[in-house]
Amino acid sequence: MTTYRLAVIAGDGIGKEVIPIGLNVLRQAGRVTGRFEIATTDLPWSCEYYLAHGVMMPADGLAILAEHDAIYLGAVGFPDVPDHVSLHGLLLPIRRGFDQYVNLRPIRVLEGIASPLRHSDIDMLCVRENTEGEYVGIGGRFKRGTPDDTAVQTSVFTRRGIERVARYAFAQARRRKRRLASATKSNALQYSMVLWDEVIEGLRSEFSDVEVARYHVDALAARFITAPESLDVIVASNLFGDILTDLGGALQGSLGLAASGNINPERHFPSMFEPVHGSAPDIAGRGIANPLATVWAAALLLDHLKESEGAALIMRALEQVARSGPHTPDLGGKATTREVGEAIMSALGKVGEAARR
Ligand code: NAI
Ligand code: MG
Protein backbone atom coordinates (compact mmCIF):
# COMPACT_ATOMS: atom_id res chain seq x y z
CA MET A 1 0.00 0.00 0.00
CA THR A 2 1.40 3.39 -1.03
CA THR A 3 0.87 6.55 0.98
CA TYR A 4 0.68 9.70 -1.13
CA ARG A 5 1.53 12.99 0.54
CA LEU A 6 -0.85 15.72 -0.60
CA ALA A 7 -0.35 19.42 0.06
CA VAL A 8 -3.87 20.81 0.38
CA ILE A 9 -4.54 24.51 -0.21
CA ALA A 10 -8.30 24.89 0.16
CA GLY A 11 -7.96 28.68 -0.19
CA ASP A 12 -10.94 31.01 0.09
CA GLY A 13 -14.70 30.98 -0.30
CA ILE A 14 -16.13 27.85 -1.87
CA GLY A 15 -12.60 26.40 -2.12
CA LYS A 16 -13.02 25.50 1.55
CA GLU A 17 -16.41 23.88 0.84
CA VAL A 18 -15.48 21.70 -2.12
CA ILE A 19 -11.99 20.50 -1.14
CA PRO A 20 -13.20 18.35 1.80
CA ILE A 21 -15.52 16.53 -0.63
CA GLY A 22 -12.63 15.91 -3.01
CA LEU A 23 -10.45 14.57 -0.18
CA ASN A 24 -13.18 12.17 0.95
CA VAL A 25 -13.46 10.91 -2.61
CA LEU A 26 -9.68 10.44 -2.95
CA ARG A 27 -9.54 8.46 0.29
CA GLN A 28 -12.52 6.36 -0.74
CA ALA A 29 -10.83 5.62 -4.10
CA GLY A 30 -7.78 4.41 -2.18
CA ARG A 31 -9.91 2.13 0.00
CA VAL A 32 -12.00 0.77 -2.86
CA THR A 33 -8.98 -0.09 -4.99
CA GLY A 34 -6.99 -1.20 -1.94
CA ARG A 35 -3.99 0.53 -3.47
CA PHE A 36 -3.21 3.70 -1.53
CA GLU A 37 -3.73 6.00 1.41
CA ILE A 38 -3.64 9.78 1.46
CA ALA A 39 -1.67 11.82 4.01
CA THR A 40 -2.50 15.51 3.86
CA THR A 41 -0.71 18.69 4.90
CA ASP A 42 -3.36 21.39 5.25
CA LEU A 43 -1.94 24.76 4.30
CA PRO A 44 -4.00 27.84 5.22
CA TRP A 45 -2.52 29.95 2.40
CA SER A 46 -5.26 32.20 1.08
CA CYS A 47 -6.44 35.79 0.96
CA GLU A 48 -7.43 35.51 4.60
CA TYR A 49 -3.83 34.48 5.34
CA TYR A 50 -2.70 37.50 3.32
CA LEU A 51 -4.82 39.89 5.36
CA ALA A 52 -3.26 38.48 8.56
CA HIS A 53 0.36 38.10 7.39
CA GLY A 54 0.82 40.42 4.40
CA VAL A 55 1.85 37.52 2.14
CA MET A 56 -0.13 34.80 0.39
CA MET A 57 2.29 32.11 1.52
CA PRO A 58 5.41 32.07 3.72
CA ALA A 59 8.85 32.63 2.17
CA ASP A 60 9.65 28.90 2.31
CA GLY A 61 6.27 28.02 0.77
CA LEU A 62 7.64 26.31 -2.32
CA ALA A 63 10.09 24.27 -0.21
CA ILE A 64 7.18 23.03 1.91
CA LEU A 65 5.15 22.08 -1.17
CA ALA A 66 8.15 20.36 -2.76
CA GLU A 67 8.00 17.66 -0.05
CA HIS A 68 4.68 16.40 -1.46
CA ASP A 69 3.59 14.08 -4.26
CA ALA A 70 0.95 16.52 -5.50
CA ILE A 71 -0.88 19.74 -4.62
CA TYR A 72 -4.67 19.92 -4.37
CA LEU A 73 -6.00 23.45 -4.58
CA GLY A 74 -9.51 24.82 -4.09
CA ALA A 75 -9.63 28.48 -5.12
CA VAL A 76 -8.12 31.72 -3.96
CA GLY A 77 -9.65 35.17 -4.18
CA PHE A 78 -11.39 37.54 -1.83
CA PRO A 79 -13.25 40.77 -2.53
CA ASP A 80 -10.91 42.76 -0.20
CA VAL A 81 -7.68 41.55 -1.85
CA PRO A 82 -6.82 42.58 -5.43
CA ASP A 83 -6.81 39.58 -7.79
CA HIS A 84 -3.27 40.30 -8.98
CA VAL A 85 -2.05 39.88 -5.39
CA SER A 86 -3.62 36.45 -5.00
CA LEU A 87 -2.52 35.36 -8.47
CA HIS A 88 1.06 36.65 -8.32
CA GLY A 89 1.47 35.76 -4.65
CA LEU A 90 0.47 32.12 -4.87
CA LEU A 91 -0.70 30.48 -8.09
CA LEU A 92 1.87 31.89 -10.52
CA PRO A 93 4.88 31.28 -8.22
CA ILE A 94 3.76 27.65 -7.89
CA ARG A 95 3.15 27.15 -11.62
CA ARG A 96 6.47 28.78 -12.58
CA GLY A 97 8.58 27.61 -9.64
CA PHE A 98 7.57 24.01 -10.23
CA ASP A 99 7.86 24.28 -14.01
CA GLN A 100 4.26 23.12 -14.45
CA TYR A 101 4.42 23.77 -18.15
CA VAL A 102 1.33 21.77 -19.04
CA ASN A 103 -2.11 23.06 -18.21
CA LEU A 104 -4.44 20.15 -18.77
CA ARG A 105 -8.16 20.75 -19.26
CA PRO A 106 -10.62 17.99 -20.09
CA ILE A 107 -13.65 19.39 -21.91
CA ARG A 108 -16.43 16.87 -21.90
CA VAL A 109 -20.19 17.16 -21.77
CA LEU A 110 -21.40 14.55 -19.32
CA GLU A 111 -24.63 12.72 -19.97
CA GLY A 112 -27.39 14.37 -17.95
CA ILE A 113 -25.85 17.85 -18.16
CA ALA A 114 -27.25 20.42 -20.57
CA SER A 115 -24.64 22.07 -22.77
CA PRO A 116 -25.52 25.37 -24.45
CA LEU A 117 -24.76 23.47 -27.69
CA ARG A 118 -27.02 20.85 -29.20
CA HIS A 119 -24.06 18.51 -29.75
CA SER A 120 -23.81 15.97 -26.98
CA ASP A 121 -20.67 14.19 -28.19
CA ILE A 122 -18.16 16.71 -26.87
CA ASP A 123 -15.07 15.01 -25.46
CA MET A 124 -11.80 16.87 -25.87
CA LEU A 125 -8.62 17.36 -23.94
CA CYS A 126 -6.92 20.75 -24.10
CA VAL A 127 -3.18 20.90 -23.47
CA ARG A 128 -2.26 24.53 -22.86
CA GLU A 129 1.33 25.75 -22.58
CA ASN A 130 1.56 27.19 -19.07
CA THR A 131 4.94 28.94 -18.67
CA GLU A 132 5.92 30.95 -21.75
CA GLY A 133 4.39 32.38 -24.90
CA GLU A 134 2.28 35.48 -24.54
CA TYR A 135 2.29 35.50 -20.71
CA VAL A 136 6.00 35.88 -19.93
CA GLY A 137 5.49 39.43 -18.69
CA ILE A 138 8.23 41.02 -20.78
CA GLY A 139 7.67 44.56 -22.01
CA GLY A 140 7.22 48.05 -20.74
CA ARG A 141 5.28 51.26 -20.76
CA PHE A 142 6.56 54.66 -21.77
CA LYS A 143 5.22 58.16 -22.31
CA ARG A 144 2.68 57.20 -19.71
CA GLY A 145 -0.04 59.75 -19.09
CA THR A 146 0.65 61.60 -22.33
CA PRO A 147 -1.30 61.32 -25.57
CA ASP A 148 1.58 59.11 -26.80
CA ASP A 149 1.07 56.60 -23.96
CA THR A 150 2.68 53.40 -25.28
CA ALA A 151 2.85 49.78 -24.21
CA VAL A 152 5.05 46.95 -25.48
CA GLN A 153 4.24 43.37 -24.50
CA THR A 154 6.46 40.67 -25.94
CA SER A 155 5.77 36.99 -26.44
CA VAL A 156 8.53 34.45 -26.01
CA PHE A 157 8.45 31.10 -27.78
CA THR A 158 11.31 28.64 -27.50
CA ARG A 159 11.83 25.44 -29.45
CA ARG A 160 12.37 23.62 -26.16
CA GLY A 161 9.21 25.09 -24.63
CA ILE A 162 7.01 24.24 -27.62
CA GLU A 163 8.50 20.80 -28.11
CA ARG A 164 7.98 19.63 -24.55
CA VAL A 165 4.34 20.66 -24.38
CA ALA A 166 3.70 19.23 -27.85
CA ARG A 167 5.28 15.92 -26.84
CA TYR A 168 2.95 15.74 -23.86
CA ALA A 169 -0.03 16.43 -26.14
CA PHE A 170 1.04 13.78 -28.67
CA ALA A 171 1.38 11.25 -25.84
CA GLN A 172 -2.13 12.11 -24.58
CA ALA A 173 -3.49 11.70 -28.12
CA ARG A 174 -2.00 8.19 -28.14
CA ARG A 175 -4.07 7.33 -25.07
CA ARG A 176 -7.24 8.59 -26.77
CA LYS A 177 -8.41 8.78 -30.39
CA ARG A 178 -4.95 9.55 -31.81
CA ARG A 179 -5.99 12.91 -33.19
CA LEU A 180 -4.15 16.11 -32.37
CA ALA A 181 -5.30 19.61 -33.32
CA SER A 182 -2.66 22.32 -33.10
CA ALA A 183 -3.84 25.89 -32.54
CA THR A 184 -1.73 28.25 -34.61
CA LYS A 185 -1.91 31.68 -36.22
CA SER A 186 1.12 31.44 -38.48
CA ASN A 187 -0.55 33.51 -41.17
CA ALA A 188 -0.40 36.64 -39.00
CA LEU A 189 2.33 35.78 -36.45
CA GLN A 190 5.11 34.95 -38.87
CA TYR A 191 7.83 34.33 -36.27
CA SER A 192 6.36 32.76 -33.15
CA MET A 193 3.64 30.66 -34.73
CA VAL A 194 5.78 29.61 -37.68
CA LEU A 195 8.26 28.21 -35.14
CA TRP A 196 5.30 26.57 -33.36
CA ASP A 197 4.20 24.92 -36.63
CA GLU A 198 7.75 23.79 -37.44
CA VAL A 199 8.15 22.09 -34.07
CA ILE A 200 4.80 20.28 -34.40
CA GLU A 201 5.77 19.25 -37.91
CA GLY A 202 9.13 17.96 -36.65
CA LEU A 203 7.42 15.59 -34.20
CA ARG A 204 5.10 14.04 -36.77
CA SER A 205 7.44 11.22 -37.77
CA GLU A 206 8.06 10.23 -34.14
CA PHE A 207 4.29 10.06 -33.55
CA SER A 208 3.28 8.81 -36.97
CA ASP A 209 0.32 6.95 -35.47
CA VAL A 210 -1.24 10.30 -34.45
CA GLU A 211 -3.16 12.30 -37.02
CA VAL A 212 -2.26 16.00 -36.82
CA ALA A 213 -4.46 18.87 -37.96
CA ARG A 214 -3.38 22.48 -37.88
CA TYR A 215 -6.01 25.18 -37.39
CA HIS A 216 -5.72 28.92 -37.11
CA VAL A 217 -7.00 29.68 -33.66
CA ASP A 218 -9.96 31.75 -34.87
CA ALA A 219 -11.13 28.93 -37.11
CA LEU A 220 -10.54 26.46 -34.27
CA ALA A 221 -12.74 28.54 -31.96
CA ALA A 222 -15.49 28.35 -34.57
CA ARG A 223 -14.96 24.59 -34.86
CA PHE A 224 -15.52 24.24 -31.09
CA ILE A 225 -19.08 25.39 -31.82
CA THR A 226 -19.78 23.92 -35.27
CA ALA A 227 -18.02 20.53 -35.12
CA PRO A 228 -16.73 19.81 -31.58
CA GLU A 229 -17.10 16.07 -32.18
CA SER A 230 -14.24 16.31 -34.70
CA LEU A 231 -11.80 17.39 -31.95
CA ASP A 232 -9.86 15.11 -29.61
CA VAL A 233 -6.60 16.48 -28.15
CA ILE A 234 -5.79 20.15 -28.69
CA VAL A 235 -2.40 21.77 -28.11
CA ALA A 236 -2.22 25.53 -27.79
CA SER A 237 -0.03 28.36 -26.60
CA ASN A 238 -0.65 30.07 -23.27
CA LEU A 239 -2.97 32.81 -24.58
CA PHE A 240 -4.74 30.75 -27.24
CA GLY A 241 -5.21 27.93 -24.74
CA ASP A 242 -6.55 30.35 -22.14
CA ILE A 243 -9.28 31.52 -24.48
CA LEU A 244 -10.10 28.11 -25.96
CA THR A 245 -10.39 26.44 -22.55
CA ASP A 246 -12.84 29.04 -21.27
CA LEU A 247 -14.89 28.50 -24.41
CA GLY A 248 -14.68 24.77 -23.74
CA GLY A 249 -15.64 25.30 -20.10
CA ALA A 250 -18.74 27.18 -21.19
CA LEU A 251 -19.69 24.29 -23.48
CA GLN A 252 -19.49 21.92 -20.51
CA GLY A 253 -22.59 23.48 -18.99
CA SER A 254 -21.26 24.93 -15.72
CA LEU A 255 -18.05 26.32 -14.28
CA GLY A 256 -18.80 23.94 -11.44
CA LEU A 257 -17.73 21.07 -13.72
CA ALA A 258 -14.44 22.28 -15.24
CA ALA A 259 -11.26 20.78 -13.80
CA SER A 260 -7.60 21.31 -14.52
CA GLY A 261 -4.11 20.09 -13.80
CA ASN A 262 -0.92 22.14 -13.77
CA ILE A 263 1.58 19.48 -14.59
CA ASN A 264 5.34 19.03 -14.47
CA PRO A 265 5.54 15.90 -16.65
CA GLU A 266 9.12 15.07 -15.63
CA ARG A 267 7.95 14.87 -11.99
CA HIS A 268 10.90 16.92 -10.78
CA PHE A 269 8.31 18.92 -8.84
CA PRO A 270 4.81 18.23 -7.59
CA SER A 271 1.96 18.98 -9.98
CA MET A 272 -1.14 20.92 -8.91
CA PHE A 273 -4.76 19.96 -9.49
CA GLU A 274 -7.70 22.31 -9.08
CA PRO A 275 -11.20 23.19 -10.21
CA VAL A 276 -11.13 25.95 -12.82
CA HIS A 277 -13.60 28.15 -10.96
CA GLY A 278 -12.72 30.78 -8.39
CA SER A 279 -13.84 31.33 -4.81
CA ALA A 280 -17.37 32.40 -5.87
CA PRO A 281 -17.99 35.03 -3.16
CA ASP A 282 -21.59 35.34 -4.38
CA ILE A 283 -22.48 31.85 -3.12
CA ALA A 284 -19.72 31.17 -0.55
CA GLY A 285 -20.96 30.06 2.86
CA ARG A 286 -24.32 28.83 1.57
CA GLY A 287 -23.28 25.21 1.09
CA ILE A 288 -24.50 25.05 -2.51
CA ALA A 289 -21.22 25.05 -4.45
CA ASN A 290 -20.95 22.29 -7.04
CA PRO A 291 -18.16 19.94 -5.92
CA LEU A 292 -17.98 18.01 -9.21
CA ALA A 293 -15.12 20.06 -10.73
CA THR A 294 -13.03 19.41 -7.62
CA VAL A 295 -13.88 15.71 -7.77
CA TRP A 296 -12.91 15.65 -11.45
CA ALA A 297 -9.61 17.33 -10.49
CA ALA A 298 -9.08 14.48 -8.01
CA ALA A 299 -9.36 12.01 -10.89
CA LEU A 300 -6.76 14.00 -12.86
CA LEU A 301 -4.52 13.94 -9.79
CA LEU A 302 -4.76 10.15 -9.45
CA ASP A 303 -4.17 9.71 -13.16
CA HIS A 304 -0.98 11.74 -12.82
CA LEU A 305 0.12 9.55 -9.90
CA LYS A 306 -0.43 6.57 -12.23
CA GLU A 307 -3.38 5.37 -10.14
CA SER A 308 -5.44 4.87 -13.27
CA GLU A 309 -7.88 2.44 -11.66
CA GLY A 310 -8.81 4.91 -8.92
CA ALA A 311 -9.05 7.73 -11.48
CA ALA A 312 -11.38 5.68 -13.68
CA LEU A 313 -13.62 4.74 -10.75
CA ILE A 314 -13.96 8.38 -9.69
CA MET A 315 -14.91 9.33 -13.24
CA ARG A 316 -17.54 6.58 -13.34
CA ALA A 317 -19.02 7.75 -10.04
CA LEU A 318 -19.01 11.33 -11.30
CA GLU A 319 -20.72 10.31 -14.54
CA GLN A 320 -23.38 8.47 -12.57
CA VAL A 321 -24.18 11.49 -10.38
CA ALA A 322 -24.21 13.76 -13.45
CA ARG A 323 -26.70 11.41 -15.08
CA SER A 324 -29.06 10.72 -12.17
CA GLY A 325 -28.40 13.58 -9.76
CA PRO A 326 -28.59 15.04 -7.21
CA HIS A 327 -27.52 18.34 -8.76
CA THR A 328 -26.58 21.68 -7.20
CA PRO A 329 -28.43 24.87 -8.28
CA ASP A 330 -25.86 25.80 -10.97
CA LEU A 331 -27.04 22.64 -12.79
CA GLY A 332 -30.70 23.40 -12.16
CA GLY A 333 -31.02 21.23 -9.05
CA LYS A 334 -31.72 21.89 -5.39
CA ALA A 335 -29.05 19.76 -3.74
CA THR A 336 -26.35 20.99 -1.38
CA THR A 337 -22.63 20.47 -1.77
CA ARG A 338 -22.77 17.84 0.95
CA GLU A 339 -25.63 15.90 -0.66
CA VAL A 340 -23.79 15.72 -3.98
CA GLY A 341 -20.66 14.66 -2.09
CA GLU A 342 -22.57 11.85 -0.38
CA ALA A 343 -24.02 10.71 -3.71
CA ILE A 344 -20.52 10.54 -5.22
CA MET A 345 -19.23 8.56 -2.25
CA SER A 346 -22.02 6.03 -2.52
CA ALA A 347 -21.66 5.77 -6.32
CA LEU A 348 -17.93 5.24 -5.84
CA GLY A 349 -18.56 2.40 -3.42
CA LYS A 350 -20.93 0.75 -5.92
CA VAL A 351 -18.75 1.10 -9.02
CA GLY A 352 -15.84 -0.17 -6.94
CA GLU A 353 -17.79 -3.29 -5.95
CA ALA A 354 -18.91 -3.85 -9.53
CA ALA A 355 -15.30 -3.57 -10.71
CA ARG A 356 -14.18 -6.21 -8.23
CA ARG A 357 -16.88 -8.66 -9.21
P1 NAI B 1 -15.81 32.38 -9.94
O1 NAI B 1 -15.39 31.21 -10.74
O2 NAI B 1 -15.47 32.38 -8.52
O3 NAI B 1 -17.40 32.57 -10.08
C1 NAI B 1 -18.04 32.87 -11.32
C2 NAI B 1 -19.54 32.47 -11.24
O4 NAI B 1 -19.65 31.06 -11.31
C3 NAI B 1 -20.20 32.90 -9.94
O5 NAI B 1 -21.52 33.28 -10.20
C4 NAI B 1 -20.15 31.64 -9.09
O6 NAI B 1 -21.18 31.57 -8.16
C5 NAI B 1 -20.27 30.55 -10.14
N1 NAI B 1 -19.54 29.34 -9.71
C6 NAI B 1 -18.18 29.16 -9.75
N2 NAI B 1 -17.86 27.95 -9.27
C7 NAI B 1 -19.01 27.35 -8.92
C8 NAI B 1 -19.32 26.09 -8.35
N3 NAI B 1 -18.38 25.20 -8.03
N4 NAI B 1 -20.63 25.81 -8.10
C9 NAI B 1 -21.58 26.68 -8.41
N5 NAI B 1 -21.36 27.89 -8.96
C10 NAI B 1 -20.08 28.23 -9.21
O7 NAI B 1 -15.18 33.66 -10.67
P2 NAI B 1 -15.18 35.19 -10.19
O8 NAI B 1 -16.47 35.52 -9.51
O9 NAI B 1 -14.79 35.96 -11.37
O10 NAI B 1 -13.99 35.30 -9.16
C11 NAI B 1 -14.17 35.22 -7.74
C12 NAI B 1 -12.80 35.21 -7.10
O11 NAI B 1 -12.12 33.99 -7.43
C13 NAI B 1 -11.90 36.34 -7.56
O12 NAI B 1 -11.20 36.81 -6.44
C14 NAI B 1 -10.97 35.66 -8.56
O13 NAI B 1 -9.72 36.28 -8.63
C15 NAI B 1 -10.84 34.29 -7.96
N6 NAI B 1 -10.47 33.25 -8.96
C16 NAI B 1 -9.58 32.30 -8.53
C17 NAI B 1 -9.23 31.26 -9.35
C18 NAI B 1 -8.30 30.22 -8.83
O14 NAI B 1 -8.10 30.13 -7.63
N7 NAI B 1 -7.70 29.40 -9.67
C19 NAI B 1 -9.78 31.15 -10.71
C20 NAI B 1 -10.75 32.16 -11.05
C21 NAI B 1 -11.07 33.18 -10.19
MG1 MG C 1 -8.82 31.77 -18.18
mmCIF file of N, CA and C in Angstrom, residues 11 95 122 246 302 347:
data_model
loop_
_atom_site.group_PDB
_atom_site.id
_atom_site.type_symbol
_atom_site.label_atom_id
_atom_site.label_comp_id
_atom_site.label_asym_id
_atom_site.label_seq_id
_atom_site.Cartn_x
_atom_site.Cartn_y
_atom_site.Cartn_z
ATOM 1 N N GLY A 11 -7.829 27.294 0.263
ATOM 2 C CA GLY A 11 -7.957 28.678 -0.189
ATOM 3 C C GLY A 11 -9.115 29.419 0.439
ATOM 4 N N ARG A 95 3.103 27.653 -10.235
ATOM 5 C CA ARG A 95 3.146 27.150 -11.617
ATOM 6 C C ARG A 95 4.532 27.328 -12.213
ATOM 7 N N ILE A 122 -19.328 15.847 -27.063
ATOM 8 C CA ILE A 122 -18.156 16.709 -26.869
ATOM 9 C C ILE A 122 -17.220 16.040 -25.871
ATOM 10 N N ASP A 246 -11.642 28.417 -21.830
ATOM 11 C CA ASP A 246 -12.843 29.042 -21.266
ATOM 12 C C ASP A 246 -14.051 28.795 -22.162
ATOM 13 N N LEU A 302 -5.078 11.581 -9.539
ATOM 14 C CA LEU A 302 -4.756 10.148 -9.446
ATOM 15 C C LEU A 302 -4.164 9.643 -10.755
ATOM 16 N N ALA A 347 -21.876 6.279 -4.949
ATOM 17 C CA ALA A 347 -21.658 5.773 -6.316
ATOM 18 C C ALA A 347 -20.272 5.141 -6.428
#
